[in-house]
Coordinates of C-alpha atoms and ligand atoms in Angstrom, one line a residue:
Chain A
X25 CA -11.1 -18.8 -25.5
X26 CA -11.0 -17.2 -21.9
X27 CA -8.5 -18.2 -19.4
X28 CA -8.2 -17.5 -15.9
X29 CA -5.4 -17.8 -13.9
X30 CA -6.6 -20.2 -10.1
X31 CA -4.4 -17.8 -8.2
X32 CA -5.0 -14.3 -9.0
X33 CA -8.5 -14.6 -11.4
X34 CA -6.2 -12.7 -14.3
X35 CA -8.0 -13.3 -17.5
X36 CA -6.0 -14.2 -20.6
X37 CA -8.4 -13.7 -23.8
X38 CA -7.3 -15.4 -26.9
X39 CA -9.6 -12.3 -28.7
X40 CA -7.8 -9.6 -27.1
X41 CA -4.2 -11.2 -27.6
X42 CA -1.8 -11.7 -29.8
X43 CA -1.3 -15.2 -29.2
X44 CA -3.4 -18.0 -28.2
X45 CA -3.4 -19.5 -25.3
X46 CA -2.5 -22.8 -26.9
X47 CA 0.4 -21.7 -28.1
X48 CA 2.2 -20.1 -25.0
X49 CA 5.7 -21.7 -24.1
X50 CA 5.7 -23.5 -21.4
X51 CA 7.4 -21.4 -18.8
X52 CA 4.8 -19.0 -19.8
X53 CA 3.5 -17.1 -16.4
X54 CA 0.4 -14.9 -15.6
X55 CA 1.8 -11.9 -15.8
X56 CA 0.0 -11.0 -12.0
X57 CA 1.1 -13.2 -9.9
X58 CA 3.6 -15.8 -11.7
X59 CA 1.7 -18.8 -12.0
X60 CA 2.5 -21.3 -14.3
X61 CA 0.1 -22.4 -17.6
X62 CA -1.2 -25.0 -16.2
X63 CA -3.0 -23.1 -12.9
X64 CA -4.8 -21.6 -15.7
X65 CA -8.6 -22.7 -16.0
X66 CA -10.3 -22.3 -19.7
X67 CA -13.5 -20.4 -19.0
X68 CA -17.0 -21.2 -20.3
X69 CA -18.3 -18.6 -23.1
X70 CA -21.3 -18.0 -21.1
X71 CA -19.5 -17.3 -17.6
X72 CA -19.1 -13.5 -17.0
X73 CA -15.9 -11.6 -18.2
X74 CA -14.5 -11.7 -15.1
X75 CA -14.2 -12.5 -11.1
X76 CA -14.8 -8.7 -10.8
X77 CA -18.6 -6.9 -11.4
X78 CA -17.2 -4.2 -13.9
X79 CA -18.3 -1.4 -14.4
X80 CA -21.8 -2.4 -15.4
X81 CA -23.0 -2.7 -11.5
X82 CA -20.3 0.4 -11.1
X83 CA -21.6 2.1 -7.6
X84 CA -22.4 5.5 -8.4
X85 CA -19.3 8.3 -7.9
X86 CA -20.1 11.4 -8.0
X87 CA -17.2 12.8 -10.7
X88 CA -18.0 16.3 -9.2
X89 CA -17.3 17.3 -5.3
X90 CA -17.8 21.0 -3.9
X91 CA -17.5 20.7 -0.4
X92 CA -14.4 21.5 1.0
X93 CA -12.5 18.9 3.6
X94 CA -14.4 15.4 3.1
X95 CA -14.8 13.4 5.6
X96 CA -12.3 10.6 6.5
X97 CA -13.4 7.9 8.2
X98 CA -11.1 7.5 11.7
X99 CA -9.3 4.0 9.4
X100 CA -8.7 6.4 6.7
X101 CA -7.0 9.2 9.3
X102 CA -5.2 6.1 10.7
X103 CA -4.0 4.9 7.5
X104 CA -2.7 8.9 6.2
X105 CA -0.9 9.4 9.5
X106 CA 1.0 5.6 9.3
X107 CA 2.0 6.3 5.8
X108 CA 3.2 10.1 6.8
X109 CA 5.5 8.5 9.9
X110 CA 6.9 6.1 6.8
X111 CA 7.0 8.9 5.1
X112 CA 9.0 10.9 7.4
X113 CA 11.5 8.2 8.8
X114 CA 12.8 8.2 4.9
X115 CA 13.4 11.4 5.1
X116 CA 15.1 10.3 8.4
X117 CA 12.6 12.9 10.2
X118 CA 12.7 10.7 13.5
X119 CA 10.7 12.5 16.0
X120 CA 8.6 13.8 13.4
X121 CA 7.4 9.9 12.1
X122 CA 6.9 9.1 15.6
X123 CA 4.3 11.9 16.2
X124 CA 2.6 10.7 13.1
X125 CA 2.5 7.0 14.4
X126 CA 0.8 8.5 17.5
X127 CA -1.7 9.6 15.7
X128 CA -2.6 7.0 13.8
X129 CA -2.3 4.6 17.0
X130 CA -5.0 6.4 18.4
X131 CA -7.1 6.9 15.0
X132 CA -6.6 2.7 15.1
X133 CA -7.8 2.7 18.3
X134 CA -10.8 4.4 17.4
X135 CA -11.7 3.3 14.2
X136 CA -15.5 2.6 14.3
X137 CA -17.1 -1.4 14.0
X138 CA -17.3 -2.1 10.8
X139 CA -20.6 -2.2 8.6
X140 CA -20.2 -5.7 7.9
X141 CA -18.2 -9.0 9.2
X142 CA -16.0 -12.0 9.1
X143 CA -14.8 -13.3 5.8
X144 CA -18.2 -12.9 3.5
X145 CA -17.7 -9.0 4.5
X146 CA -14.8 -8.6 3.3
X147 CA -15.8 -10.8 0.1
X148 CA -18.5 -7.8 0.1
X149 CA -16.1 -5.0 0.4
X150 CA -13.9 -6.4 -2.5
X151 CA -16.6 -6.4 -4.8
X152 CA -17.5 -3.3 -4.1
X153 CA -14.5 -1.9 -4.8
X154 CA -13.2 -3.9 -7.9
X155 CA -16.3 -2.1 -9.4
X156 CA -15.0 1.6 -8.1
X157 CA -11.3 0.9 -9.1
X158 CA -12.6 -0.2 -13.1
X159 CA -14.2 3.5 -13.3
X160 CA -11.1 4.9 -11.3
X161 CA -8.9 3.4 -13.6
X162 CA -10.8 5.2 -16.5
X163 CA -11.4 8.2 -14.4
X164 CA -7.3 8.2 -13.9
X165 CA -6.7 7.7 -17.6
X166 CA -8.8 10.7 -18.7
X167 CA -6.8 12.9 -16.2
X168 CA -3.2 11.7 -17.3
X169 CA -3.0 11.7 -13.4
X170 CA -0.2 8.6 -13.2
X171 CA 0.2 8.3 -9.9
X172 CA -3.9 7.6 -9.4
X173 CA -3.2 5.0 -12.2
X174 CA -0.6 3.3 -10.7
X175 CA -2.1 3.0 -7.2
X176 CA -5.2 1.4 -9.5
X177 CA -3.6 -0.8 -11.0
X178 CA -1.5 -2.4 -8.3
X179 CA -5.1 -2.3 -5.6
X180 CA -6.9 -3.8 -8.1
X181 CA -4.7 -6.9 -8.5
X182 CA -3.8 -7.3 -5.1
X183 CA -7.7 -7.3 -4.6
X184 CA -8.3 -9.5 -7.0
X185 CA -5.9 -12.2 -5.5
X186 CA -7.1 -12.1 -1.6
X187 CA -10.2 -12.2 -3.4
X188 CA -9.3 -15.6 -5.0
X189 CA -7.5 -16.6 -2.3
X190 CA -10.9 -15.8 0.5
X191 CA -12.5 -17.4 -1.7
X192 CA -10.1 -21.3 -2.2
X193 CA -10.4 -20.9 1.9
X194 CA -14.1 -21.0 2.0
X195 CA -14.2 -23.9 -0.4
X196 CA -10.9 -25.4 1.5
X197 CA -9.1 -24.2 4.4
X198 CA -6.6 -26.7 4.3
X199 CA -4.4 -25.1 0.7
X200 CA -3.0 -22.6 3.6
X201 CA -2.5 -25.3 6.3
X202 CA 0.7 -27.4 4.7
X203 CA 2.7 -24.4 3.3
X204 CA 3.0 -20.2 4.1
X205 CA 2.0 -16.8 3.7
X206 CA 3.1 -14.3 2.9
X207 CA 1.9 -10.3 2.5
X208 CA 4.4 -7.5 0.1
X209 CA 5.2 -4.4 2.3
X210 CA 5.2 -2.3 -0.9
X211 CA 1.7 -3.5 -2.2
X212 CA 0.2 -5.7 0.3
X213 CA 0.1 -8.4 -2.1
X214 CA -0.7 -12.0 -0.6
X215 CA 0.9 -14.8 -1.4
X216 CA 0.4 -18.4 0.1
X217 CA 3.2 -21.2 -1.1
X218 CA 6.7 -22.5 0.6
X219 CA 8.5 -19.6 -1.0
X220 CA 7.8 -16.0 -2.0
X221 CA 8.7 -15.1 -5.7
X222 CA 11.9 -13.4 -6.6
X223 CA 10.2 -9.8 -7.3
X224 CA 6.7 -9.5 -6.4
X225 CA 4.9 -10.0 -9.8
X226 CA 2.4 -6.5 -8.5
X227 CA 4.6 -4.1 -7.4
X228 CA 8.4 -5.5 -8.7
X229 CA 10.4 -4.9 -5.2
X230 CA 13.0 -7.6 -4.6
X231 CA 11.5 -10.5 -2.9
X232 CA 13.0 -9.2 0.7
X233 CA 10.7 -6.8 1.2
X234 CA 8.3 -9.7 0.9
X235 CA 7.7 -10.7 4.8
X236 CA 6.4 -14.2 6.2
X237 CA 3.0 -14.1 8.0
X238 CA 4.0 -16.2 11.2
X239 CA 1.6 -19.0 12.8
X240 CA 0.6 -19.1 16.0
X241 CA 1.8 -22.9 17.0
Chain B
X16 CA 20.4 18.6 2.6
X17 CA 22.2 15.4 3.7
X18 CA 23.5 12.4 2.3
X19 CA 22.0 9.2 3.3
X20 CA 23.2 5.6 3.1
X21 CA 20.8 2.5 2.3
X22 CA 22.1 0.3 4.2
X23 CA 20.3 -2.7 2.3
X24 CA 22.6 -1.5 -0.6
X25 CA 26.4 -0.1 1.0
X26 CA 28.7 -3.5 0.5
X27 CA 30.9 -1.3 3.4
X28 CA 34.1 -0.2 3.5
X29 CA 35.1 1.7 0.5
X30 CA 35.3 4.6 -1.7
X31 CA 32.7 6.8 0.1
X32 CA 35.5 6.9 3.0
X33 CA 38.2 8.2 1.2
X34 CA 36.6 10.9 -0.7
X35 CA 34.0 12.5 2.2
X36 CA 35.5 15.7 3.4
X37 CA 34.4 16.0 6.6
X38 CA 34.8 12.3 7.5
X39 CA 30.9 12.2 7.7
X40 CA 30.6 8.5 6.2
X41 CA 32.7 7.0 8.7
X42 CA 30.5 6.5 11.5
X43 CA 30.2 3.5 13.6
X44 CA 25.9 3.2 13.5
X45 CA 26.9 2.7 9.1
X46 CA 24.6 5.6 8.8
X47 CA 26.5 8.9 7.7
X48 CA 26.6 11.5 10.4
X49 CA 24.0 13.7 9.0
X50 CA 25.5 16.6 11.2
X51 CA 28.6 17.0 10.5
X52 CA 27.5 16.5 6.4
X53 CA 28.4 19.6 4.4
X54 CA 26.5 17.7 1.2
X55 CA 29.2 17.9 -0.8
X56 CA 27.7 14.9 -2.8
X57 CA 31.8 13.2 -3.2
X58 CA 30.6 10.1 -1.7
X59 CA 27.1 9.9 -4.0
X60 CA 29.8 10.0 -6.8
X61 CA 32.1 7.7 -5.6
X62 CA 29.7 5.2 -4.2
X63 CA 30.1 1.6 -6.8
X64 CA 26.8 0.5 -5.1
X65 CA 24.6 3.4 -5.9
X66 CA 23.7 2.9 -2.2
X67 CA 23.7 7.3 -1.3
X68 CA 21.4 9.8 -1.4
X69 CA 21.4 13.3 -0.9
X70 CA 17.6 13.9 1.4
X71 CA 16.8 17.9 0.4
X72 CA 15.3 20.0 3.1
X73 CA 12.9 21.4 1.0
X74 CA 10.1 19.4 -1.2
X75 CA 8.4 21.5 -3.9
X76 CA 4.8 21.6 -3.6
X77 CA 3.0 18.3 -4.8
X78 CA 1.2 17.8 -8.2
X79 CA -2.4 18.9 -7.7
X80 CA -5.1 16.0 -7.7
X81 CA -9.1 17.1 -8.6
X82 CA -11.9 16.7 -6.4
X83 CA -13.6 14.4 -8.5
X84 CA -10.2 11.4 -8.6
X85 CA -9.6 12.0 -5.0
X86 CA -13.3 11.5 -4.2
X87 CA -13.4 7.6 -6.2
X88 CA -9.9 7.3 -4.2
X89 CA -11.5 8.1 -0.9
X90 CA -14.5 5.6 -1.2
X91 CA -12.1 2.8 -2.3
X92 CA -9.1 3.9 0.8
X93 CA -12.9 3.9 3.4
X94 CA -13.9 0.3 2.0
X95 CA -10.3 -1.1 2.9
X96 CA -9.7 0.9 6.0
X97 CA -13.2 -0.8 7.1
X98 CA -11.7 -4.2 5.5
X99 CA -8.6 -4.0 7.8
X100 CA -10.9 -3.6 11.2
X101 CA -13.4 -6.5 10.2
X102 CA -9.9 -8.7 9.5
X103 CA -9.2 -7.6 12.4
X104 CA -12.1 -8.7 14.2
X105 CA -11.3 -12.2 12.6
X106 CA -7.3 -12.4 13.4
X107 CA -8.3 -11.3 17.4
X108 CA -11.6 -13.9 17.8
X109 CA -10.6 -17.0 16.2
X110 CA -8.4 -20.3 17.8
X111 CA -7.8 -21.5 14.3
X112 CA -4.4 -20.7 13.8
X113 CA -4.7 -20.4 9.4
X114 CA -7.2 -18.3 10.3
X115 CA -5.6 -16.2 12.0
X116 CA -2.6 -16.1 9.8
X117 CA -4.9 -15.3 7.0
X118 CA -6.7 -12.7 8.4
X119 CA -3.8 -11.0 9.4
X120 CA -2.1 -11.0 5.8
X121 CA -5.1 -9.4 5.4
X122 CA -4.8 -6.7 8.1
X123 CA -1.5 -6.2 6.8
X124 CA -2.3 -6.3 3.0
X125 CA -5.5 -3.8 3.8
X126 CA -3.4 -0.9 5.7
X127 CA -0.8 -1.1 3.2
X128 CA -3.5 -0.5 0.3
X129 CA -5.6 2.0 1.9
X130 CA -2.2 4.1 2.6
X131 CA -1.2 4.2 -0.7
X132 CA -4.9 4.9 -1.9
X133 CA -4.7 8.0 0.4
X134 CA -1.1 9.1 0.0
X135 CA -2.2 9.2 -3.9
X136 CA -5.2 11.1 -2.7
X137 CA -3.5 13.9 -1.7
X138 CA -1.3 13.1 1.1
X139 CA 2.2 12.0 -0.6
X140 CA 4.3 14.7 1.4
X141 CA 4.5 15.1 5.1
X142 CA 5.5 18.9 4.5
X143 CA 2.7 19.3 2.3
X144 CA -0.5 22.3 2.3
X145 CA -3.1 19.6 2.7
X146 CA -1.1 17.7 5.6
X147 CA -0.5 21.4 7.2
X148 CA -4.6 21.4 6.1
X149 CA -5.6 18.6 7.9
X150 CA -3.5 18.9 11.2
X151 CA -4.9 22.2 11.9
X152 CA -8.3 20.8 11.2
X153 CA -7.8 17.8 13.6
X154 CA -6.2 20.3 16.0
X155 CA -10.0 22.1 15.7
X156 CA -12.3 19.5 16.1
X157 CA -13.7 18.3 19.8
X158 CA -12.0 14.6 20.1
X159 CA -12.0 12.4 23.1
X160 CA -9.5 12.6 26.1
X161 CA -7.0 10.2 24.7
X162 CA -6.8 12.7 20.8
X163 CA -2.8 13.3 21.2
X164 CA -3.5 17.0 20.4
X165 CA 0.6 17.7 22.1
X166 CA 1.3 15.7 19.0
X167 CA -0.5 17.5 16.3
X168 CA 0.4 20.7 18.0
X169 CA 4.4 19.3 17.6
X170 CA 4.1 18.4 14.2
X171 CA 2.6 21.4 13.2
X172 CA 5.7 23.7 14.7
X173 CA 8.4 20.9 13.7
X174 CA 7.6 20.0 10.0
X175 CA 8.6 22.8 7.3
X176 CA 5.3 23.0 5.3
X177 CA 6.0 24.0 1.5
X178 CA 2.8 25.8 1.1
Ligands
SF4_324 S1 28.2 14.9 1.2 FE1 30.2 15.3 1.2 S2 30.1 15.3 3.0 FE2 28.9 14.4 3.0 S3 28.8 12.3 3.7 FE3 28.9 12.6 1.8 S4 31.0 13.2 0.7 FE4 31.1 13.1 3.3
SF4_325 S1 31.1 3.6 -1.1 FE1 28.7 3.0 -1.1 S2 29.0 0.8 -0.9 FE2 31.2 2.0 -0.5 S3 31.1 2.2 2.0 FE3 30.3 4.0 0.8 S4 28.5 3.7 0.7 FE4 28.9 1.5 1.7
FE2_326 FE1 4.2 -5.8 -4.1

């Protein structure tokens, strides 16, 4: 039997775990998002193995690429530069940080209109990414590239949780109305709830780094 | 090299003030006076809160990434950057405060993921050869008038690249 976490989509599979789901203690929580046992739903045996499309439908990936500098989109250049700005400020290189921010902002202004639109567009990209992440994790493991494995593991969890939140919102927008929205400022984990978790369930930073997203009144 | 205090961990008013031979650790801003610091490390050893660390001037060459791994990471970061753009359009185009809030969360979340994935795909350290190459490539390209060419030139001149 398999059980799926209603918050983040994590799947507990009796077939691969040491302890069957029914015998888990009452205070057991989802290893990804911290949801309690009661938030898990049994899955139909028929159902596909998970919320991801899985490796079977993973996009074709070029494993060897020969061209020199790969084309980066304006959005990627913006992300590279905003991250370098942060790296500089960690090193107390404040002037350099401001300069990288300037370039990041330029590319943010120039990032092109997306190919997809709306919440559905985001879901389309999420599903593509989940497939690529699956392949990427195998690739990283094969190469013993722990850094890439780390970022793929985190971002896969963050993406799965975002997917489950967006789908829930589409089904019933009111579930956010009565509560708060938070984003982990390190990994991007989105949390819908009254108080943020004490530590981020994805990247494990302390809760003060999980920031509240305000609502306009 | 100089010592730097993490203000989130510092419990204030203790050992580092006693052990610092230059008075660098006692300032009105709460941060160490980097110019006075001689990097002796005494404050780091004495701090009961583990709040001080040494910031180096030079960094080692970064771990090499394979092209194939970077290719995969780039596919994902491109989509995260696109998702950020889509979420921004939702955020800026709605009057519904809850949708605006969810879209803002998606903007932030996707930016953070794109940053982190790009970082692992070869752009970790600001002083790395990859970053220098990127800045040089940007400078060699044609851009619209509002491109901050000067910022790129200044960075190429200022950063202490390690390769
Ligand atoms: S490293 Fe030495 S000089 Fe610098 S702040 Fe610490 S104790 Fe003072
Ligand atoms: S010894 Fe550590 S905790 Fe105490 S004032 Fe210095 S930095 Fe802060
Ligand atoms: Fe996190």
